XYZ file of C-alpha atoms in Angstrom:
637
model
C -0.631 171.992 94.199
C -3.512 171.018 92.614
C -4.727 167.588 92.065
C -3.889 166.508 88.420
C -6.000 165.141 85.948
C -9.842 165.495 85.098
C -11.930 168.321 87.123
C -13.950 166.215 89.673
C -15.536 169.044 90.811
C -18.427 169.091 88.709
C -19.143 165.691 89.452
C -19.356 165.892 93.063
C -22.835 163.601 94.292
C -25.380 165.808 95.768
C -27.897 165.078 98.438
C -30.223 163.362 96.041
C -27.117 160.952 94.844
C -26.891 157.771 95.169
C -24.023 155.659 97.202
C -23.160 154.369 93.651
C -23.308 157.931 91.851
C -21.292 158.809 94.789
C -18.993 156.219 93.922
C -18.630 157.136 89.630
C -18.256 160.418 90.747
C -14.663 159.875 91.862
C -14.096 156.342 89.998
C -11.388 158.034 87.740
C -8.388 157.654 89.303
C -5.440 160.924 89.616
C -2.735 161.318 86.961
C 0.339 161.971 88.379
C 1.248 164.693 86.223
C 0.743 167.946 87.417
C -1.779 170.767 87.662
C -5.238 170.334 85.932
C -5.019 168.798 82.150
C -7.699 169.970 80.083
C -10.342 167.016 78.851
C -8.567 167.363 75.256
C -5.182 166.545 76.020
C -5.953 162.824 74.986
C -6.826 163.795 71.040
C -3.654 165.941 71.317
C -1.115 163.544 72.533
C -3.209 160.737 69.646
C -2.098 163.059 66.687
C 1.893 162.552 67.521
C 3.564 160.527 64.584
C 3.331 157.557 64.988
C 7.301 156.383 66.541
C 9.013 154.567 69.283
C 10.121 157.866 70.715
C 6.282 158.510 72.636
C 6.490 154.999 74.051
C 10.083 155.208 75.522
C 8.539 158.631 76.944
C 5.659 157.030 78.598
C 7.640 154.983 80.378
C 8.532 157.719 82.998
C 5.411 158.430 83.266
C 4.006 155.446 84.604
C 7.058 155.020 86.793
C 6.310 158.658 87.582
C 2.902 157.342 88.519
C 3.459 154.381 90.603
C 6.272 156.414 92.633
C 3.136 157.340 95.325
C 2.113 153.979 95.529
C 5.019 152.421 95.953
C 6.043 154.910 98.347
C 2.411 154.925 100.367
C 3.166 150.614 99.775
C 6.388 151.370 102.035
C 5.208 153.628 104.637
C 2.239 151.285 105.630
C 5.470 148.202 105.470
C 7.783 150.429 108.039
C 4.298 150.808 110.017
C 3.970 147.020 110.445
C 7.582 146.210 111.129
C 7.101 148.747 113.832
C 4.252 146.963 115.399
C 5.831 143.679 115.519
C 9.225 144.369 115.787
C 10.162 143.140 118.808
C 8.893 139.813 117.652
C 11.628 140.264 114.284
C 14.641 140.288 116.973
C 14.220 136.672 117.395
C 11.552 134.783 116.096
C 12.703 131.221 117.461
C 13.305 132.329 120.754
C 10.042 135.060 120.870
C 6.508 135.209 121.508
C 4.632 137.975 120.424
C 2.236 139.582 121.853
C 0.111 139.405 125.256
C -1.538 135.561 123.751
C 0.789 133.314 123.371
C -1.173 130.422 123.454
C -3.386 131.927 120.277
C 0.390 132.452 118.478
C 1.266 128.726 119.464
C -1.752 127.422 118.104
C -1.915 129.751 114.460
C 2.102 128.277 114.673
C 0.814 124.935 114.683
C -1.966 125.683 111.987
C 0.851 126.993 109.241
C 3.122 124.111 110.512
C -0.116 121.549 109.296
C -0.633 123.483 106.526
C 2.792 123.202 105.198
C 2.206 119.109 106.419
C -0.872 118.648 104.116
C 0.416 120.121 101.378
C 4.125 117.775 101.603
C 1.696 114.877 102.099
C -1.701 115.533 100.349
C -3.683 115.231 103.520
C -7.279 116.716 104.213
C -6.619 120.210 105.209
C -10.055 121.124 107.168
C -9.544 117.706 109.650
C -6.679 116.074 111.640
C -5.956 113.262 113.933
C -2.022 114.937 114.523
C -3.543 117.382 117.363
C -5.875 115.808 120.466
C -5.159 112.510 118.945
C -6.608 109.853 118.136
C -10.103 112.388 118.002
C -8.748 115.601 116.059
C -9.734 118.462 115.365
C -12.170 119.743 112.879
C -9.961 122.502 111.322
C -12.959 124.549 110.280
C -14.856 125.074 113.466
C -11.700 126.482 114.649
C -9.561 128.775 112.279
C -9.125 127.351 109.242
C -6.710 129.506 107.265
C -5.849 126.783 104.415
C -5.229 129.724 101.846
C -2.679 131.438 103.833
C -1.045 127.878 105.194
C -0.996 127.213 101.370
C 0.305 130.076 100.658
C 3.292 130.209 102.789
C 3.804 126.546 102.890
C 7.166 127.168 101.167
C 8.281 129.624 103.868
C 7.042 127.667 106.605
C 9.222 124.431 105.345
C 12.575 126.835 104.874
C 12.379 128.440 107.677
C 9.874 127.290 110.338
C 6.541 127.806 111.722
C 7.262 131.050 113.771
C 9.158 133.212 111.013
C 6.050 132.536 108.798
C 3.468 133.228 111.393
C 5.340 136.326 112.405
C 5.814 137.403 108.670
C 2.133 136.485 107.798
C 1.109 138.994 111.302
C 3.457 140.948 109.621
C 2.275 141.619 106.055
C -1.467 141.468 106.818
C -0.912 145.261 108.530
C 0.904 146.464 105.280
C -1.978 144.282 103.384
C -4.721 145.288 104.337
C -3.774 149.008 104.621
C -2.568 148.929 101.026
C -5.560 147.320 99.864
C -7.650 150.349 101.274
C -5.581 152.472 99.638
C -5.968 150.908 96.991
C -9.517 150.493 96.349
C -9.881 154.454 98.098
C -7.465 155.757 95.508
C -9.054 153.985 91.971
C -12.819 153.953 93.262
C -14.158 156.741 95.790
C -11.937 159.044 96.238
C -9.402 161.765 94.268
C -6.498 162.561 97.031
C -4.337 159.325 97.502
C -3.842 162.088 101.041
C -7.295 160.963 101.821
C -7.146 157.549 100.660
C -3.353 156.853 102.641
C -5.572 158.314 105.774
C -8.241 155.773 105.208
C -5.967 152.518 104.990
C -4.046 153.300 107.495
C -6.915 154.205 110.208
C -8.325 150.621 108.765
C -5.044 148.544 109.154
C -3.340 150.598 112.202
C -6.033 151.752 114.453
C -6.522 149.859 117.661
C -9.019 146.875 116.314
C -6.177 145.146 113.977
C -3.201 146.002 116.307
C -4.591 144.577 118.947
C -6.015 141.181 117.108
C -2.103 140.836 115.849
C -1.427 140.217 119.748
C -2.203 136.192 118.048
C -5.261 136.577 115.460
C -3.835 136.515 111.874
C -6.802 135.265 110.371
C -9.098 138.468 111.976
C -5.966 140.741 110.593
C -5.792 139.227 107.577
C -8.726 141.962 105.991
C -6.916 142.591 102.412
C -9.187 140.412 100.435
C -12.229 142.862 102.016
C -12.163 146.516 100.096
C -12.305 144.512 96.811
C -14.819 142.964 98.136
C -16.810 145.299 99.249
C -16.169 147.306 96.616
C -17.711 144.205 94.226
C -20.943 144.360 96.147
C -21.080 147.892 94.954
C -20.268 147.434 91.381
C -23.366 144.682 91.395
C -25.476 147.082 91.961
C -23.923 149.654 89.777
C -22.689 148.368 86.339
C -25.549 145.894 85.441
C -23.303 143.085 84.749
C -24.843 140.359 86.684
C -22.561 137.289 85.574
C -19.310 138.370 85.277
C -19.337 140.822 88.604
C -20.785 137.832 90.525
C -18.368 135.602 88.897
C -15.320 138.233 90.292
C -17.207 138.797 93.616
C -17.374 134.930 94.018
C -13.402 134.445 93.301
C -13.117 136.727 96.326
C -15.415 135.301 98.367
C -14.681 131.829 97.882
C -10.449 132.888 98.392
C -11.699 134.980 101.513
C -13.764 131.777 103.152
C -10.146 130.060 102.943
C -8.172 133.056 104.821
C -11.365 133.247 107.335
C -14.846 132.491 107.619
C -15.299 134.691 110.287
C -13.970 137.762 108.828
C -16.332 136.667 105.658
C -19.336 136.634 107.794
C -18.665 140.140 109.047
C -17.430 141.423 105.706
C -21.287 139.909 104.418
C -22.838 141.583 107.730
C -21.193 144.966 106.652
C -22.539 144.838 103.314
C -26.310 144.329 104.880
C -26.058 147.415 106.882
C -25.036 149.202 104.026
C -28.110 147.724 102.183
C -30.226 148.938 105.074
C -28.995 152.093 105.053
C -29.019 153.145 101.797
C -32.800 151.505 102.031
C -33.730 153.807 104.751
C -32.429 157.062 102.500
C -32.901 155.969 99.248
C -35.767 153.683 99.016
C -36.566 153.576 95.236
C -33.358 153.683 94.269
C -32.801 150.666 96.283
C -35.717 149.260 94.510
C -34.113 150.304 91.371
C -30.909 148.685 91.885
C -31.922 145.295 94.047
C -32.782 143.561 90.462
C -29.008 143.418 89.027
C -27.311 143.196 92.587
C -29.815 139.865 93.348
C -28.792 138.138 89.926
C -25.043 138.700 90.702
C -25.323 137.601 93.991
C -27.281 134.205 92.548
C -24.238 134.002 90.237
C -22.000 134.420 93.263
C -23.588 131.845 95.902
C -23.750 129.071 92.812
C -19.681 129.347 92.443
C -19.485 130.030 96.219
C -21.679 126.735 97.297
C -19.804 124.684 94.865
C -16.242 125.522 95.785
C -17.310 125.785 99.174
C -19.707 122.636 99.732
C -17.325 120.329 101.325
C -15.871 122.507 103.984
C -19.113 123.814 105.140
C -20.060 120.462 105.584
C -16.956 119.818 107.801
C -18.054 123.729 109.577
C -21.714 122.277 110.281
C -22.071 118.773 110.719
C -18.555 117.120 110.519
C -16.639 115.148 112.986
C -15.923 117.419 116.189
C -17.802 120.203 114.847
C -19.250 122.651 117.657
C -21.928 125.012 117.960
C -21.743 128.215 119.658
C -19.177 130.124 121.695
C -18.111 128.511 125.233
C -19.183 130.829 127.787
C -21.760 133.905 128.142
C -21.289 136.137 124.620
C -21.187 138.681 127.176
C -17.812 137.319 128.436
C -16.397 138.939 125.112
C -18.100 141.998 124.852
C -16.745 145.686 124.703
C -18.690 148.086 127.080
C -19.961 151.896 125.224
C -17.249 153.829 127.418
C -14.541 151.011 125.448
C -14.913 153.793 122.224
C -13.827 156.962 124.047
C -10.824 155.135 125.716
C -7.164 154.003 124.739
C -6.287 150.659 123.817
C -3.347 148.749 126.017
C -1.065 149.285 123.003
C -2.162 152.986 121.457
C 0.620 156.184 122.465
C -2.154 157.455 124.816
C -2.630 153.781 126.306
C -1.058 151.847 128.865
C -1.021 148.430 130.292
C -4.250 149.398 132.841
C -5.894 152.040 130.019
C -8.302 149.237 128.866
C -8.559 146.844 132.140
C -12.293 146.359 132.691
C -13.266 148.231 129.439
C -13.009 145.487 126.906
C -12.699 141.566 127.298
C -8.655 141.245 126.673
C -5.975 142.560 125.275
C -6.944 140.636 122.033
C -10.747 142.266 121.474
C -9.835 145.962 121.756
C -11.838 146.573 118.951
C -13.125 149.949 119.676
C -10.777 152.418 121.858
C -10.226 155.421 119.760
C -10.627 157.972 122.516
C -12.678 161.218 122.344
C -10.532 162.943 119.531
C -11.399 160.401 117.144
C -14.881 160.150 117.907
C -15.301 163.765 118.097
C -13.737 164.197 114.175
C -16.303 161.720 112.948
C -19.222 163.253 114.243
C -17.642 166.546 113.147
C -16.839 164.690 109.250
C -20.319 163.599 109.201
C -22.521 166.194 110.090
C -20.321 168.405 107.775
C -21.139 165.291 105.078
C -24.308 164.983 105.876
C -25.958 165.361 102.638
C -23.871 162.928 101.034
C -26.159 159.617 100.685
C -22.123 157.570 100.788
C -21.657 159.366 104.615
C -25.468 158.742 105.870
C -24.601 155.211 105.247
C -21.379 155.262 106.585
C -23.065 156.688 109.627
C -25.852 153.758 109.677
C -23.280 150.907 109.404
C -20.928 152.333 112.351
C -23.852 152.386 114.788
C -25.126 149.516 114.169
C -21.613 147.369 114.830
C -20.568 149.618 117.619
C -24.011 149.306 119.063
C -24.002 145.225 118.419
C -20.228 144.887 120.048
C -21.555 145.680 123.571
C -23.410 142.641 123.825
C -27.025 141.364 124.768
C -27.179 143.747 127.616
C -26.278 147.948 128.097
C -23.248 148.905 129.976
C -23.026 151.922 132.453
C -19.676 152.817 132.472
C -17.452 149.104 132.949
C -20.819 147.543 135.112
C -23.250 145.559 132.619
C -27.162 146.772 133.495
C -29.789 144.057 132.695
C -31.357 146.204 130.421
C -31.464 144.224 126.965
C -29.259 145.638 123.919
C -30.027 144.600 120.033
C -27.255 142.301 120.263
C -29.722 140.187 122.161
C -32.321 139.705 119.097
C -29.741 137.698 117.177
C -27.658 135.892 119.655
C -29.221 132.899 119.727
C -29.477 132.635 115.823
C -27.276 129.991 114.004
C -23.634 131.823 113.596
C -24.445 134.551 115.111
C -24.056 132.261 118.209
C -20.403 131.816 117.621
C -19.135 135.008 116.923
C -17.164 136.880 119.517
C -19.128 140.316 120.086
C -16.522 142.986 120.306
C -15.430 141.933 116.180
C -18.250 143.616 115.683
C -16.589 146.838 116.462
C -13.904 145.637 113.286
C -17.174 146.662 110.676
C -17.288 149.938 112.768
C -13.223 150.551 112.413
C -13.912 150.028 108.584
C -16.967 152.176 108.446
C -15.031 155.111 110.142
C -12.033 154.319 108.008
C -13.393 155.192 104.649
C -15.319 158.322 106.449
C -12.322 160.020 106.933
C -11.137 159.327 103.394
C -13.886 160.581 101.936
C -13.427 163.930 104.228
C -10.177 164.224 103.268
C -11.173 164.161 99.365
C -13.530 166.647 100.441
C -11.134 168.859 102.134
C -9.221 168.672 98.990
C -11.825 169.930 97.099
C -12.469 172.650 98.688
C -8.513 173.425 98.449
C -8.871 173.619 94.561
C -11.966 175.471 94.377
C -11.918 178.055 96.571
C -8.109 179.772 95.826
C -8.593 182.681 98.837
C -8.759 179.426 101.478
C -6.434 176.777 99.100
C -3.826 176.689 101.949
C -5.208 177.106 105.134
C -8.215 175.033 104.953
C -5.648 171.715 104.015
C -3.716 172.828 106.301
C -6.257 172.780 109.250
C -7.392 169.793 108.083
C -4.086 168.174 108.008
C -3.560 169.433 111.947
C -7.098 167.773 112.956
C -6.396 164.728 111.379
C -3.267 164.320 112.836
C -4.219 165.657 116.304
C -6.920 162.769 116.748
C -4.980 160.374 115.114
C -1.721 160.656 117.397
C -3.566 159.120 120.346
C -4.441 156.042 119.067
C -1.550 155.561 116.805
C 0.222 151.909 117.398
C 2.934 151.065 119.847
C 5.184 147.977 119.259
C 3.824 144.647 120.576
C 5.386 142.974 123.540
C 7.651 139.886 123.344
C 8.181 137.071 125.491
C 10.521 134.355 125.227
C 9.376 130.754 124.610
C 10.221 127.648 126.213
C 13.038 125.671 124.162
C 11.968 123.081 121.715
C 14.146 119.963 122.939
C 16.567 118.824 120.368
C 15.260 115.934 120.061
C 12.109 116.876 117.705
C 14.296 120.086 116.454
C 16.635 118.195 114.505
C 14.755 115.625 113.724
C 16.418 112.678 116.773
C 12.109 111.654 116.910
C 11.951 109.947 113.798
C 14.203 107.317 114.707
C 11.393 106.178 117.603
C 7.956 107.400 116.281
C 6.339 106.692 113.092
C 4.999 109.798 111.160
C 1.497 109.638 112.092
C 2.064 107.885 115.730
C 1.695 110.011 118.593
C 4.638 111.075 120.892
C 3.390 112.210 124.115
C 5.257 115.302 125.946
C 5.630 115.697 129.624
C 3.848 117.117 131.397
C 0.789 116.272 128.653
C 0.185 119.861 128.580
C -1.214 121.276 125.077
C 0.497 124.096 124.586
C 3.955 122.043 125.017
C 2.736 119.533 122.754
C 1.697 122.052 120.003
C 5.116 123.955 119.954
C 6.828 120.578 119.711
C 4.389 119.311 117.066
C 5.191 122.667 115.276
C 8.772 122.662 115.612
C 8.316 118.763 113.333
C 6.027 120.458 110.960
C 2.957 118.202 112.292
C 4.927 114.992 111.920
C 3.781 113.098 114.743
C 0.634 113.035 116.404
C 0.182 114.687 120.253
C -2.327 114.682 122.590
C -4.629 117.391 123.575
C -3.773 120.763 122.123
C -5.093 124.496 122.214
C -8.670 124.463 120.002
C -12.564 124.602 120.208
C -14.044 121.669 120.850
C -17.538 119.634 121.346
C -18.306 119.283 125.117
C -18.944 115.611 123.870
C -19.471 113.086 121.170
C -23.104 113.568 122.227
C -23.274 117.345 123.075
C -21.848 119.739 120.238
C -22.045 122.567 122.028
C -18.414 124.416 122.230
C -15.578 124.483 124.926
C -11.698 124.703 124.981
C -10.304 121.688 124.610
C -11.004 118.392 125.974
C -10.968 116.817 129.312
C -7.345 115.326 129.847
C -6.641 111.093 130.073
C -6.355 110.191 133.712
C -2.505 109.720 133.130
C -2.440 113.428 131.914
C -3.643 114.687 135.000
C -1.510 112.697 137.236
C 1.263 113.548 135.287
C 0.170 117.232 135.923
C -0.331 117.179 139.003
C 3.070 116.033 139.523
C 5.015 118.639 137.451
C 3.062 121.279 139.709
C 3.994 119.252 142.997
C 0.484 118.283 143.889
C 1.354 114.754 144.480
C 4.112 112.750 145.337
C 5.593 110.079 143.270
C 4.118 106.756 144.669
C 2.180 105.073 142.112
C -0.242 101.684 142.553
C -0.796 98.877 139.807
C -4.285 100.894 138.897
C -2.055 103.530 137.856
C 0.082 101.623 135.947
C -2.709 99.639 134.115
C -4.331 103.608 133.658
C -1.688 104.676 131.722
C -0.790 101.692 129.782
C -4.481 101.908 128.337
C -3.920 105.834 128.084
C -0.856 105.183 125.553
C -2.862 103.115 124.091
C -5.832 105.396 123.972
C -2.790 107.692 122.269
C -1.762 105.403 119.827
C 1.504 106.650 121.430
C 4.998 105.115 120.539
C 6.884 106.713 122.872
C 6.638 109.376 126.446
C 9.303 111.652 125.936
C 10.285 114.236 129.619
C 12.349 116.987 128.267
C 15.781 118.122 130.757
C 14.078 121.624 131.014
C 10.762 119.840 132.525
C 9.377 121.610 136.503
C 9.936 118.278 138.782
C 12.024 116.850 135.953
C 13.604 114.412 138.443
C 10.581 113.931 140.214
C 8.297 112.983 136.705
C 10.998 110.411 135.757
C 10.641 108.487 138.923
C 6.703 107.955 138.110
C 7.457 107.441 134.599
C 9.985 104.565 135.101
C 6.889 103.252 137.671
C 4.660 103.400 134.902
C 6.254 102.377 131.777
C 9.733 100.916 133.439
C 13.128 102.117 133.053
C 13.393 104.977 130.634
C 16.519 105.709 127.999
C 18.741 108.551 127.614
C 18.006 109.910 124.176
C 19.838 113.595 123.036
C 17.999 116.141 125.718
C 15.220 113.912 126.559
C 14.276 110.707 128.760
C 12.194 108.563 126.482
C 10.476 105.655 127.222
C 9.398 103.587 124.158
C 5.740 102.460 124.214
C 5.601 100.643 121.177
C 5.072 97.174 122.754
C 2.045 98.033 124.596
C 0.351 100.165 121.553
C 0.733 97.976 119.108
């Protein structure tokens, strides 16, 4: 079956193209009619009399039309339900994925979200987590359009069914939007485009990042926005395509920064590459693209002014990454190997290969590798696939690091990485997301293969079945390696029901700290979450300054003396005596808390043994529903 509407063929870029020619060669989208309609059919169909009967027809039609998206929309859905399904089975009582401290904190970040919005509070700073400091919201994740977003799922049914759906739907999301922007823009075959979104959404770099990174899965604002760049070069319409590409920026810097800065670092290697082949049409073309991307930073800087602010110079902002960038690098044998959750995988297939089970970035093993090189050398005229080519080296080559790798040993022999890793921002990037750009870049290689393929299907009729065919057998051969397995689950530690249903109002004022035992950050975020961010804790799980006189980044903060005795109790590292300076120590530490009450829950390690130095500190606790609580209030206020 050929594919309907307009002959393409004739239109087909050649090797003195251009990335945009490439682009208006296939920028009419498929009918979904079928066979070939001749480029007079539209006259024809204009010279019907002019009744209601035509328009009730049409209507099939464009049902007839969306049938392959909506069907491609569901595929992609059953594809993300499958990678996070055993998270669906019980999303109170799961964890999911290998991170569960990255899922407790993104829990806590919808929970605020859904807090600011009920209350009108600042959305990029809080005192409710490491109180009384905060935490500068922007320097960490930031997600305020998503939180916003799902604020009315988060307060009907909790923080962990709306993270969960939110990991969820950015799979189908961003997958969709490939196919999307594939389908209307570059490409004829919605085959070819389906094969592109979902080698962009389900190949090892996203799957792995839903392990507890929404905001780095959370790509679906990227095709149009790469596909913008593209049109300011193109259509000559400075204003009003730097006016769109600045809606999408400025809604992507609210979903993540991060992914923003690497979306903006992809477009620059396309620049350079289509520089290095096309020189004077670059030249050509830079005027237009510059004036929409003036049009873009002015809306951009003036939606985004405040929040940078907060990202750069507000209170508890960091700089840099804690630890060596190195730490989070992937190593160049990480891209012919299997990630922990791909078919050909396993729980040791990536040990030593790539930082965690988070940053598997790369990891499409040699049959994948070996079909790109194949699609590209076969492309290789095509300007589109040269750059293609240029923008996957360059992030797979930047994801290693500052320093070459011999097989999972790092040499001392200095990579490019190391030219920019000192730079403002480029400092606080993780290395192996560069890899994501390189996902993308292979992504839209195969689509454009595929469209090719299908091509040659309609114009060479001896070869119109086996050459698809073959194709179809390739594809799928490489591709069933890497192809996703369901995340693990975990189950989580009980919220008492004390903060559950709501028993903590009764002794802490919303915006007064209460203070879990053992003052452990994690425990305090889940219970925080499970209140949707009504009280204030202590500590948490976020990036930090090392001080209020050194900004440069670490995990966390160092704990109140009472935290760490308390600690070192629940792990039986010291008995229970306590002397008058410990007393006077954690009386100043509530204080330090603004705390109005120490709550030890009945499922606490050394419960019995925590109680005895919590009566010694604060005197005799009260029973209240599942938890000892020991009211505060008269020393804190």
């Amino acid at each position: 079956m050929t594919a309907p509407g307009p002959d393409i063929r004739t239109r087909t870029p050649d090797a003195g193209g251009s990335v945009a020619d490439a682009t208006d060669a296939t920028a009419t989208p498929p009918t979904s009619e079928g066979g070939d309609r001749p480029a007079d059919a539209a006259p024809q169909q204009q010279a019907q009399p002019e009744t209601d009967a035509p328009e009730r027809a049409d209507r099939p039609g464009r049902w007839h039309r969306m049938r392959p998206d909506l069907l491609v929309a569901a595929i992609y859905l059953a594809g993300a339900f499958w990678v996070t399904a055993r998270g669906w089975v019980n999303p109170d009582g799961r964890l999911l994925g290998s991170r569960p401290n990255d899922q407790g904190f993104n829990e806590w970040m919808l929970a605020y979200a859904a807090h600011a919005v009920s209350n009108l509070e600042n959305p990029f700073f809080t005192t409710l987590q490491n109180a009384p400091d905060g935490v500068n919201l922007m320097t960490n994740v930031g997600m305020q359009l998503p939180g916003l977003v799902l604020s009315p799922v988060t307060l009907l049914f909790g923080a962990p069914f709306a993270y969960l759906l939110f990991i969820t739907l950015n799979l189908a999301g961003t997958a969709y939007a490939w196919y999307h922007v594939l389908s209307r823009n570059l490409v004829s075959s919605r085959a070819a485009a389906f094969a592109g979104g979902l080698f962009c959404a389900f190949a090892p770099a996203l799957v792995s990042h839903s392990n507890g990174h929404p905001h780095i899965t959370a790509q679906w604002l990227v095709p149009f926005i790469l596909w913008q760049v593209i049109r300011l070069a193109r259509d000559g319409r400075p204003v009003r395509n730097g006016l769109v590409l600045g809606a999408l920026v400025v809604a992507q810097f609210f979903v993540s920064l991060e992914i923003l800065f690497l979306t903006a670092l992809g477009c620059l290697m396309m620049v350079i590459g289509y520089v290095i082949f096309r020189p004077r049409e670059a030249l050509r073309r830079a005027g237009p693209m510059l004036g929409g991307l003036a049009v873009t930073g002015v809306l951009v800087g003036a939606a985004a002014a405040y929040p940078l602010w907060m990202q750069f110079a507000g209170p508890q902002h960091r700089v840099g990454h804690p630890g060596n960038p190195d730490v989070y690098a992937l190593t160049l044998g990480s891209f012919v190997r299997y990630a922990t959750e791909s078919v050909a995988g396993s729980p040791t297939s990536a040990l030593r290969w790539g930082p965690n089970t988070t940053e598997q970035a790369s990891f499409y093993g040699w049959s994948v590798v070996i079909l790109a090189l194949g699609a590209a050398w076969w492309l290789r005229r095509e300007i589109v696939v040269r750059v293609l080519a240029v923008v996957a080296l360059i992030s797979a080559v930047f994801s290693i690091g500052t320093t070459w790798t011999v097989g999972t040993r790092r040499t001392d022999v200095p990579a490019p990485f190391a030219l920019v890793s000192e730079l403002p921002v480029f400092d606080s990037v993780v290395v192996s997301r560069f890899a994501l750009i390189t996902t993308v870049a292979l992504g839209v290689l195969f689509a454009v293969a595929g469209d090719r393929v299908a091509r040659v299907r309609e114009g060479e009729a001896g070869r119109s079945r086996l050459v698809p065919r073959l194709a179809a057998v390739a594809l799928f051969a490489a591709l069933l390696p890497i192809l996703p397995t369901p995340l693990e689950a975990r189950g989580r530690n009980p919220v008492p029901d004390f903060v559950t249903a709501g028993v903590w109002k009764e002794h802490v004022a919303p915006g007064r700290t209460l203070v879990p035992v053992p003052v452990d950050g994690m425990t305090s975020l889940y219970w925080s979450s499970a209140a949707l961010a009504g009280f204030a804790v202590p500590e948490g799980y976020f990036l930090a300054p090392v001080s209020k006189t050194d900004n440069t980044g670490r995990w966390g903060v160092e704990p109140q003396p009472t935290a760490k005795l308390l600690t070192a109790v629940s792990r039986g590292q010291r008995d229970t005596a306590v002397g008058p300076a410990d007393v006077e120590q954690a009386r100043a530490d509530v204080r330090h808390w603004k705390a109005d009450a120490v709550a030890l829950p009945d499922r606490a390690r050394r419960h019995d043994d925590l109680k005895v130095v919590l009566d010694a500190l604060y005197g005799p606790g009260q029973r209240v529903a599942d938890v000892w609580l020991w009211d505060v209030r008269p020393l804190t206020r």
